[in-house]
Amino acid sequence: MNAKTALCVLLVLAAREAAAQPKWWMEEPVRLIQTNLRETDTGLDPARLAKQLQEFQANVLLFGMGGIVAHYPTDMPFHYRSSHLPAGRDTFGEMLREAHARGIRVIGRFDLSKTQKPVYDAHPEWFFRSVDGAPSVYNGLYSVCINGGYYRGHAMKILSEALERYAVDGLFFNMFGNPASDYSGNPLGPCHCDNCRQRFRARYGRELPANADAQYREFMHISSREVAAEIARLIRDKRPRAAFLTYIQEHVDGIMSESNTSVTRPLPLWLYSASDHVNRARTSEPGKMAFNLSMSFVDYAWRFAAVPPDEIRSRLYQNIAHGGALAQHMHGTLDDQLDATFLSAARPVYAWHARHQELYAGQTNAARVLLLGGRTNAYRGLFRLLSEQHIPFAVSDNLNWLTEPGLPYDLVLSADGAPAALDAYLRRGGRLLVCGTTPPQLDLPKPVHRWQDIRAYLRIHDPKLAPALPETRVLFLHGDYVEYPPVERPLLTLIPPSMFGPPEYVFKDKVETDKPGLLVRDYGQGRMAYLPWDIGGLYYRHSSHAHAGLLTGLIDTLLPGGRQLKTDAHPLVEITVMRQPARNRTLVHLINLTGQSGTAWFPAIPTGAIRLELASAFRSARSTALNRSMPVRRQGTYGAITLPSLDRYDVLVLE
């Protein structure tokens, strides 16, 4: 065996050993606190902070390490020690030692997106350039480019120094890649540095666009993943037991996200932010942990103005109810908070998690319904409806589950369109409900016409289509509608726009048509339904009972064995059904969101008895919050229980 072959064998063996080592972030219940350090915080007392974290019952600390500012005495050129690092001190090293002594893991935080002017002066080719060639400068810091020599070369030297010097439990990267805007919300546009120009031209055969288009966004996606792959290899080489974390799914060990607010974000407020992030991450990449940070502040300009306490609590409960980590952010340290109400809100959730941590390791989503779609109004409308109707569901960004044997989901919902890959799922017996004006890439007739931005009605012809709407004969339609050829015995048809004023002329010119508002058909051994209009977006914006009734009627019709869960819980009691395979038990999480109103968060209204029937073969049931068992009644394939009361949150353990 020559030296080169021997080296290859050693690398393969090392990779296998690293893959076989325990992944603490998957096997341990995580209670993470992020202290987002300012440069002025470098002189903090690590022993005091470690003691505070221990009292908070946190077991993971996300702590500033390097990048824009190094909180340790780095020796790397173009990597700057904090100006507040006391002489002879190593703040990060001391924090690591104090935390590890108390059983607290430490994840080092890097922000490699910006650095100081001397680096720009020495290596201008490393940096972002706008279309006019100007660098992006924010508060004196220069933005580097993901395709430049800083990210693709020098940063790896910085990270090597950090990883060789410190036994970190993970590294997290903020602002990974080229951001689309700066902290003030000013758009930056595409990077036009020489590296981006050359790479883009080689890949797409054209020059960079002045404004970001689909190819540029794909180019940035590919570029950031190339760098992520290099960082992943470096971490696994230097610290095989350390996690790689950032805001992407590829190459990482844990998927970061944020539940946050903004004073300019369009309303309505997204009530299920944490549930959305964690459910999507854990289902899309079940081998990776979801770290959804509950951001403490209102918006960038007000980093020390806290969001309402009940919003903090709801986010944290949603994190753990969907199988993710507890993760609370703060700016500065625990001593610096000018509004500490978010800490008071989070503290009892962390204490609960510590008392019952055996519930929060190894959870998987047990839902039999899958929701597809991006973060659009249409997707959020379907997400809301499923939650309000207590239909357990999983969310995925990919279709990897199609390779699994059998039918892992009884029903798939898509917020807008359906990929051709679902054809095989349908033909072998799957059920599919597609919504929206993007025609599914499946075996359907060709559309006849696209109606744009119409104000119309849809006629319900069969009351069995929506049993919850016995007195409703029409639904309102506002937006685009894709017309298909007429079908026999239509269930839903278009009433085109007609007069709506003055009152004396309303419906004077009304016309009934045979233009279908719903296509339902057998598909191989399966069945599908398609609503060629944006019912999800309409429900998200207007919450019409009629749209909800139609959707639930279709879902109930398509589900082959009926609903997985039946309950009389209030629509604002969010319920998730999770499995703990290692313990062979089912966990039902209930989060009381009844205190939410518009943009306001109030304490949840305690509820009385809640009846639940779950299609699962359990024989015992116990309420964790009430610390009491409940009798189980078998009703066919369902086990029925009654939870006497619900305050803010509970976990029912079914065995």
XYZ file of C-alpha atoms in Angstrom:
655
model
C 0.000 0.000 0.000
C 1.534 3.331 -1.058
C 1.445 6.463 1.062
C -1.364 8.062 -0.942
C -3.593 4.979 -0.629
C -2.805 4.678 3.064
C -3.783 8.304 3.586
C -7.080 7.751 1.756
C -7.829 4.716 3.927
C -7.102 6.701 7.090
C -9.395 9.530 5.941
C -12.222 7.074 5.213
C -11.795 5.391 8.595
C -11.714 8.778 10.347
C -14.898 9.838 8.559
C -16.643 6.599 9.565
C -15.513 7.010 13.167
C -16.771 10.584 13.252
C -20.126 9.515 11.781
C -20.455 6.784 14.407
C -19.730 9.067 17.356
C -22.705 10.220 19.444
C -24.315 13.425 18.249
C -25.005 15.271 21.469
C -27.362 17.719 19.762
C -29.593 14.803 18.684
C -29.389 12.676 21.828
C -29.520 15.263 24.616
C -32.429 17.551 25.485
C -31.165 21.053 24.650
C -31.852 24.241 26.619
C -29.860 26.892 24.771
C -29.240 30.509 25.701
C -27.642 32.897 23.233
C -25.819 35.883 24.711
C -25.251 37.928 21.553
C -22.134 39.766 22.694
C -21.197 43.306 21.813
C -17.551 44.254 21.629
C -18.016 46.103 24.925
C -19.026 42.819 26.602
C -15.634 41.151 26.132
C -14.552 41.993 29.669
C -17.481 40.126 31.265
C -17.062 37.775 34.218
C -17.286 34.209 32.793
C -17.749 32.608 36.231
C -20.742 34.835 36.988
C -22.360 34.165 33.611
C -21.830 30.402 33.960
C -23.461 30.474 37.398
C -26.430 32.456 36.048
C -26.879 29.979 33.199
C -26.782 27.086 35.642
C -29.460 28.768 37.769
C -31.508 29.344 34.610
C -31.128 25.584 33.984
C -29.638 26.189 30.541
C -27.326 23.445 29.340
C -26.019 25.019 26.101
C -24.512 28.477 25.615
C -24.229 30.164 22.221
C -21.419 32.639 22.868
C -19.541 35.189 20.769
C -16.217 33.850 19.481
C -14.874 35.546 16.369
C -15.305 37.011 12.921
C -16.139 40.706 13.156
C -14.687 40.743 16.669
C -12.587 38.052 18.351
C -13.356 37.553 22.038
C -10.116 35.622 22.421
C -6.474 36.559 21.757
C -6.364 35.524 18.112
C -2.982 35.548 16.391
C -4.363 35.445 12.856
C -3.743 38.421 10.568
C -6.896 40.265 9.459
C -8.761 38.923 12.471
C -9.147 41.548 15.154
C -9.150 41.096 18.898
C -11.876 42.998 20.697
C -10.631 46.381 21.825
C -12.239 45.551 25.196
C -10.329 42.301 25.710
C -8.330 42.921 28.909
C -4.593 42.397 28.689
C -3.673 38.787 29.426
C -7.327 37.657 29.299
C -8.993 35.061 27.072
C -12.706 35.653 27.520
C -13.858 32.842 25.269
C -11.399 30.344 26.723
C -12.384 31.264 30.282
C -16.097 31.020 29.400
C -15.543 27.610 27.843
C -13.777 26.366 30.970
C -16.381 27.742 33.401
C -19.294 26.410 31.352
C -17.815 22.944 30.878
C -17.129 22.735 34.593
C -20.901 23.066 35.132
C -21.906 20.638 32.397
C -22.892 23.421 29.981
C -21.932 22.949 26.341
C -20.573 25.924 24.391
C -21.221 26.822 20.764
C -18.913 29.519 19.413
C -20.507 32.221 17.274
C -18.796 33.589 14.175
C -19.903 36.338 11.803
C -17.678 36.242 8.740
C -19.845 38.550 6.634
C -18.006 41.783 7.490
C -14.617 42.991 8.587
C -12.549 46.128 8.986
C -11.175 48.641 6.464
C -7.495 47.553 6.682
C -8.538 44.152 5.290
C -10.356 45.879 2.436
C -7.357 48.064 1.737
C -5.071 45.022 1.619
C -7.407 42.692 -0.300
C -10.182 44.601 -2.085
C -10.779 41.519 -4.261
C -12.255 39.722 -1.229
C -15.170 42.105 -0.896
C -18.719 42.664 -2.106
C -19.155 45.169 -4.943
C -22.428 46.750 -5.975
C -23.343 47.155 -9.637
C -21.451 50.475 -9.709
C -18.358 48.878 -8.159
C -18.751 50.417 -4.700
C -18.197 48.312 -1.552
C -20.955 47.823 0.991
C -20.033 49.635 4.213
C -22.159 49.573 7.371
C -21.018 51.275 10.582
C -17.456 51.206 9.267
C -17.479 47.483 8.450
C -16.953 46.219 4.891
C -19.037 43.303 3.576
C -17.027 40.400 2.184
C -18.280 38.242 -0.695
C -19.066 34.536 -0.409
C -17.038 33.974 -3.584
C -14.009 35.985 -2.481
C -10.749 34.933 -0.917
C -11.836 35.868 2.600
C -14.673 33.315 2.821
C -12.984 30.756 0.573
C -9.495 30.964 2.020
C -8.615 33.228 4.904
C -11.713 32.397 6.957
C -10.675 28.742 6.960
C -7.375 29.744 8.585
C -9.253 31.743 11.220
C -11.530 28.794 11.936
C -8.611 26.369 12.053
C -6.945 28.455 14.744
C -10.161 28.573 16.780
C -10.894 24.860 16.435
C -7.360 23.813 17.276
C -7.241 26.055 20.307
C -10.674 25.420 21.868
C -12.684 22.223 22.506
C -15.939 23.815 21.385
C -19.154 21.809 21.200
C -20.171 23.553 18.000
C -19.789 26.575 15.765
C -22.619 28.822 14.599
C -22.327 31.245 11.683
C -24.424 34.400 11.527
C -25.219 36.253 8.269
C -23.840 33.336 6.279
C -23.295 34.331 2.643
C -24.187 37.576 0.892
C -27.167 39.238 2.593
C -29.799 40.831 0.373
C -29.980 43.960 2.534
C -28.153 45.658 5.376
C -29.346 46.045 8.965
C -31.285 49.191 8.044
C -33.168 47.305 5.356
C -31.381 48.952 2.435
C -31.222 46.506 -0.503
C -27.695 45.629 -1.604
C -28.456 44.003 -4.941
C -26.244 41.390 -6.629
C -22.514 41.331 -5.984
C -20.473 42.413 -9.021
C -16.990 41.589 -7.750
C -14.619 39.973 -10.249
C -15.020 36.563 -8.608
C -18.814 36.658 -8.946
C -18.604 37.954 -12.515
C -16.296 35.137 -13.595
C -18.148 32.376 -11.768
C -21.578 33.549 -12.934
C -20.430 33.891 -16.564
C -18.889 30.412 -16.491
C -22.059 28.846 -15.068
C -24.781 30.715 -16.972
C -23.052 32.066 -20.061
C -24.139 35.645 -19.444
C -23.235 38.692 -17.388
C -24.476 39.319 -13.881
C -27.893 41.015 -13.766
C -28.309 44.485 -12.294
C -31.106 43.156 -10.084
C -31.380 39.722 -8.517
C -33.231 37.240 -10.717
C -33.872 33.487 -10.428
C -30.456 32.544 -11.828
C -28.636 34.922 -9.492
C -30.510 33.567 -6.488
C -29.606 30.051 -7.568
C -25.992 31.183 -7.996
C -25.886 32.559 -4.445
C -27.500 29.369 -3.127
C -24.848 27.223 -4.826
C -22.014 29.518 -3.734
C -23.006 29.506 -0.075
C -23.397 25.723 -0.075
C -19.916 25.298 -1.564
C -18.437 27.292 1.313
C -20.644 25.470 3.824
C -19.270 22.153 2.583
C -15.706 23.375 3.207
C -16.566 24.586 6.707
C -18.288 21.273 7.478
C -15.200 19.327 6.386
C -12.964 21.552 8.493
C -15.087 21.183 11.652
C -15.375 17.422 11.247
C -11.631 17.159 10.752
C -10.641 19.347 13.717
C -13.543 18.668 16.128
C -15.548 15.614 14.996
C -17.930 15.885 17.972
C -18.748 19.552 17.363
C -21.910 20.690 15.584
C -21.947 22.933 12.510
C -24.921 25.303 12.699
C -26.251 28.050 10.442
C -29.417 29.112 8.623
C -29.352 26.480 5.860
C -30.251 22.779 5.645
C -27.332 21.425 3.613
C -24.033 20.233 5.167
C -24.991 21.343 8.693
C -25.707 19.296 11.823
C -28.410 21.614 13.103
C -30.727 23.999 11.251
C -30.942 27.474 12.744
C -33.945 29.757 12.380
C -35.484 32.691 14.228
C -38.890 33.638 15.545
C -38.700 37.397 15.442
C -40.718 40.547 14.873
C -40.368 43.662 12.748
C -42.231 46.946 12.868
C -42.462 46.964 9.056
C -43.569 43.357 8.552
C -46.977 43.004 6.863
C -49.845 41.867 9.045
C -51.395 39.573 10.156
C -48.873 38.438 12.731
C -47.774 34.843 12.104
C -48.909 33.029 15.225
C -47.141 29.775 14.340
C -43.659 31.097 13.579
C -41.757 28.676 15.821
C -43.971 25.709 14.920
C -43.463 26.457 11.235
C -39.647 26.649 11.489
C -39.191 23.589 13.679
C -41.758 21.336 12.010
C -40.236 22.089 8.583
C -36.637 21.545 9.720
C -37.255 18.333 11.663
C -39.377 16.760 8.899
C -37.226 17.900 5.973
C -34.000 16.761 7.653
C -34.915 14.294 10.421
C -31.238 13.571 11.129
C -30.618 17.193 12.128
C -31.740 19.193 15.132
C -33.821 22.367 14.815
C -32.563 25.381 16.776
C -35.208 28.084 16.478
C -34.065 31.172 18.355
C -36.762 33.123 20.152
C -35.505 36.645 19.519
C -35.945 38.896 22.516
C -36.287 42.255 20.779
C -38.925 44.122 18.771
C -36.724 45.041 15.803
C -33.103 45.850 14.985
C -33.414 49.497 16.026
C -34.694 48.457 19.477
C -32.456 45.572 20.553
C -33.263 46.102 24.241
C -37.050 46.520 23.898
C -38.550 43.094 24.578
C -41.485 41.409 22.866
C -44.454 40.398 25.085
C -43.814 37.650 27.656
C -46.611 35.410 26.374
C -45.164 35.577 22.865
C -41.839 34.346 24.272
C -43.532 31.487 26.118
C -45.584 30.439 23.092
C -42.500 30.309 20.851
C -40.596 28.195 23.342
C -43.488 25.772 23.819
C -43.837 25.469 20.044
C -40.119 24.724 19.714
C -40.269 21.731 22.021
C -43.721 20.537 20.961
C -42.395 19.961 17.437
C -39.209 18.181 18.485
C -36.763 21.091 18.503
C -34.453 22.637 21.067
C -35.314 25.314 23.589
C -33.448 28.378 22.338
C -33.725 31.905 23.764
C -31.738 34.862 22.460
C -30.681 38.015 24.263
C -28.388 40.886 23.347
C -25.542 41.275 25.797
C -25.598 39.296 29.032
C -28.239 38.526 31.638
C -27.077 41.562 33.634
C -27.555 43.984 30.732
C -31.264 43.624 30.047
C -33.195 46.897 30.230
C -36.461 44.966 29.879
C -35.998 41.543 31.445
C -39.621 40.439 31.095
C -38.623 37.982 28.357
C -36.221 36.295 30.784
C -38.945 36.018 33.421
C -41.202 34.473 30.769
C -38.579 31.979 29.592
C -37.304 30.905 33.009
C -40.281 28.653 33.990
C -40.249 27.032 30.541
C -36.585 26.131 31.010
C -37.360 24.819 34.510
C -40.215 22.689 33.117
C -37.954 21.303 30.408
C -35.255 20.451 32.962
C -37.779 18.650 35.200
C -39.212 16.650 32.304
C -36.258 16.435 29.954
C -36.834 12.736 29.258
C -39.815 13.875 27.141
C -37.689 15.966 24.807
C -35.016 13.660 23.405
C -35.565 11.648 20.248
C -38.992 12.993 19.301
C -40.270 12.405 15.776
C -43.417 13.732 14.128
C -46.118 11.050 14.090
C -48.535 12.942 11.822
C -50.131 11.159 8.864
C -50.718 14.354 6.866
C -47.938 16.234 5.059
C -48.001 19.900 4.010
C -45.814 21.138 1.151
C -45.115 24.725 0.210
C -42.894 27.714 0.766
C -43.437 30.486 3.255
C -46.271 32.133 1.331
C -49.691 33.365 2.406
C -51.206 30.325 0.683
C -49.008 27.968 2.686
C -49.697 29.806 5.929
C -53.422 29.649 5.305
C -53.294 25.864 5.038
C -50.941 25.650 8.031
C -53.373 27.679 10.135
C -56.363 25.664 9.054
C -54.736 22.318 9.845
C -53.697 23.579 13.270
C -57.109 25.057 14.051
C -58.817 21.848 12.947
C -56.399 19.761 15.051
C -55.278 17.688 12.095
C -51.729 16.595 13.005
C -49.367 17.385 10.129
C -45.728 17.519 9.140
C -44.067 20.116 6.898
C -41.317 19.348 4.404
C -39.115 21.209 1.945
C -38.284 18.026 0.060
C -39.774 14.786 -1.206
C -37.148 12.420 0.200
C -39.923 10.493 1.938
C -41.076 9.224 -1.478
C -38.235 6.701 -1.366
C -39.622 5.129 1.809
C -41.581 1.879 1.437
C -45.349 1.944 1.632
C -47.283 5.181 2.116
C -45.679 7.194 4.912
C -48.480 9.791 4.669
C -52.212 9.251 4.254
C -52.679 12.664 2.645
C -50.414 15.294 1.113
C -51.500 18.935 0.847
C -49.768 21.400 -1.445
C -50.321 25.133 -1.129
C -49.547 25.890 -4.782
C -48.943 23.325 -7.519
C -47.585 19.789 -7.265
C -44.353 18.319 -8.674
C -44.344 15.378 -11.068
C -42.615 13.284 -8.386
C -45.990 12.910 -6.641
C -47.346 10.909 -9.590
C -45.866 7.659 -8.245
C -47.201 8.366 -4.729
C -50.703 8.800 -6.123
C -50.578 5.758 -8.368
C -49.679 3.475 -5.492
C -52.605 4.652 -3.385
C -51.751 8.102 -2.029
C -54.194 10.958 -1.533
C -53.417 14.531 -2.622
C -55.101 17.922 -2.215
C -53.589 20.661 -4.382
C -54.519 24.332 -4.107
C -53.522 27.433 -6.048
C -53.144 28.694 -9.582
C -49.970 26.795 -10.494
C -51.237 23.757 -12.448
C -49.981 20.464 -10.959
C -47.339 18.640 -13.013
C -49.594 15.589 -13.041
C -51.948 13.786 -15.399
C -54.698 16.414 -15.673
C -56.453 18.129 -18.594
C -54.834 21.254 -19.969
C -56.166 24.548 -18.584
C -58.492 26.528 -20.856
C -57.939 30.054 -19.567
C -56.505 32.010 -16.655
C -58.803 34.625 -15.140
C -56.819 37.373 -13.445
C -57.720 39.205 -10.237
C -61.451 38.562 -10.404
C -64.148 39.253 -7.842
C -66.479 36.324 -8.242
C -68.291 33.476 -6.507
C -68.047 29.707 -6.503
C -71.302 27.746 -6.367
C -71.515 24.687 -4.088
C -73.604 22.008 -5.844
C -73.363 19.183 -3.329
C -73.863 19.965 0.376
C -71.900 16.800 1.191
C -68.826 18.594 -0.128
C -68.763 20.769 2.993
C -70.868 19.216 5.780
C -69.883 22.043 8.132
C -71.692 24.535 5.853
C -75.345 23.379 5.683
C -76.564 26.952 5.065
C -73.846 28.046 2.648
C -74.342 27.832 -1.122
C -71.575 30.109 -2.415
C -67.988 31.044 -1.551
C -66.292 34.289 -2.484
C -63.367 34.262 -4.882
C -60.906 37.155 -5.093
C -57.774 36.734 -7.187
C -56.719 34.543 -10.090
C -58.623 31.471 -11.213
C -57.469 28.791 -13.668
C -60.298 27.531 -15.829
C -60.381 23.838 -16.830
C -62.739 22.036 -19.224
C -66.180 21.223 -17.777
C -66.591 18.003 -15.811
C -69.568 15.733 -15.283
C -71.551 16.450 -12.131
C -69.390 19.396 -10.990
C -69.144 19.942 -7.254
C -68.088 23.578 -7.438
C -68.536 26.007 -10.342
C -67.664 29.599 -11.157
C -70.148 32.453 -11.006
C -68.221 35.128 -12.968
C -67.979 38.758 -11.852
C -71.323 40.526 -11.856
C -72.804 43.817 -10.742
C -72.387 44.634 -7.080
C -73.697 48.156 -6.939
C -75.954 49.955 -6.433
C -77.923 47.515 -4.288
C -80.781 47.549 -6.765
C -78.496 46.046 -9.438
C -76.682 43.416 -7.376
C -76.612 40.065 -9.219
C -78.828 41.521 -11.970
C -76.476 40.067 -14.583
C -75.487 36.929 -12.637
C -74.516 33.968 -14.818
C -74.178 30.364 -13.671
C -71.491 28.408 -15.526
C -70.083 24.899 -15.802
C -66.526 26.138 -15.226
C -65.155 23.910 -12.463
C -63.797 25.364 -9.238
C -62.730 21.889 -8.123
C -61.363 18.853 -9.936
C -61.640 15.489 -8.162
C -60.424 12.309 -9.799
C -59.118 8.832 -9.164
C -55.432 8.576 -9.984
C -54.055 5.058 -10.267
C -54.861 3.492 -6.915
C -54.983 6.922 -5.304
C -57.193 9.993 -5.427
C -56.568 13.695 -5.855
C -58.457 16.974 -5.633
C -57.389 20.281 -7.159
C -58.745 23.738 -6.300
C -57.436 25.975 -9.142
C -57.613 29.165 -7.092
C -55.797 30.493 -4.029
C -58.000 29.247 -1.214
C -55.017 29.101 1.164
C -54.110 32.742 0.616
C -57.733 33.812 0.961
C -58.090 31.949 4.235
C -54.848 33.431 5.573
C -56.040 36.962 4.801
C -59.755 36.748 5.580
C -60.396 33.603 7.692
C -63.710 32.902 5.972
C -65.740 30.140 7.575
C -66.794 29.087 4.075
C -63.241 28.541 2.848
C -62.429 26.659 6.046
C -65.529 24.488 5.678
C -64.690 23.576 2.085
C -61.096 22.672 2.917
C -62.004 20.548 5.925
C -64.719 18.796 3.950
C -62.233 17.904 1.212
C -59.625 16.753 3.729
C -62.133 14.523 5.508
C -63.278 13.086 2.175
C -59.734 12.315 1.069
C -58.420 10.828 4.318
C -58.762 7.061 3.768
C -59.261 6.106 7.409
C -60.624 9.323 8.872
C -58.798 11.760 11.071
C -55.859 10.675 13.182
C -57.057 12.899 16.046
C -60.567 13.880 17.090
C -61.024 16.501 19.786
C -63.291 19.247 21.058
C -60.329 21.474 21.960
C -60.567 25.184 21.145
C -59.135 26.012 17.674
C -56.395 28.041 19.376
C -55.149 25.059 21.329
C -52.293 23.863 19.141
C -51.839 20.072 19.316
C -48.925 18.004 18.041
C -48.608 14.235 18.028
C -45.034 13.024 18.429
C -43.359 9.640 18.859
C -40.436 8.638 21.051
C -39.361 5.410 19.321
C -36.653 4.626 21.875
C -39.285 4.610 24.640
C -42.077 3.198 22.449
C -44.551 5.879 23.435
C -46.594 8.704 21.945
C -46.487 12.277 23.236
C -49.357 14.682 22.654
C -48.364 18.320 23.217
C -51.062 20.937 23.834
C -50.199 24.659 23.659
C -52.871 27.113 24.759
C -52.720 30.094 22.368
C -56.068 31.626 23.342
C -54.385 34.753 24.693
C -53.274 35.897 21.240
C -55.278 38.685 19.579
C -54.086 40.550 16.485
C -50.627 41.818 17.403
C -51.263 41.482 21.142
C -50.292 38.633 23.462
C -52.141 38.080 26.727
C -52.103 35.206 29.233
C -53.845 32.138 27.860
C -57.386 31.451 29.064
C -57.353 28.196 31.069
C -59.726 25.676 29.539
C -62.015 23.099 31.036
C -62.086 19.443 30.091
C -60.754 18.521 26.628
C -61.767 15.274 24.978
C -59.237 13.585 22.693
C -59.505 10.461 20.553
C -56.287 9.282 18.910
C -55.856 6.473 16.397
C -53.154 4.722 18.386
C -52.912 1.503 20.392
C -52.084 2.998 23.791
C -53.336 1.606 27.092
C -52.327 4.318 29.580
C -52.359 8.120 29.529
C -50.792 10.628 31.888
C -50.907 14.426 32.052
C -47.466 15.837 32.812
C -48.744 19.245 33.939
C -51.457 17.822 36.201
C -49.278 14.891 37.301
C -52.174 12.490 37.061
C -53.305 9.529 35.004
C -56.468 9.511 32.904
C -58.644 6.502 32.100
C -58.401 5.231 28.518
C -61.514 4.070 26.675
C -61.042 2.020 23.514
C -63.376 2.989 20.667
C -62.460 0.823 17.710
C -59.012 1.876 16.508
C -59.109 4.965 18.729
C -58.103 5.456 22.321
C -60.247 8.099 24.036
C -59.187 10.216 27.010
C -60.361 13.381 28.705
C -57.846 15.956 29.919
C -59.487 17.637 32.938
C -58.020 21.096 32.260
C -55.305 22.959 30.351
C -53.457 26.050 31.521
C -50.611 27.155 29.211
C -49.046 23.868 28.138
C -49.171 20.153 28.775
C -47.696 16.911 27.451
C -49.804 13.767 27.509
C -47.722 10.600 27.697
C -49.472 7.683 25.989
C -48.085 4.153 26.396
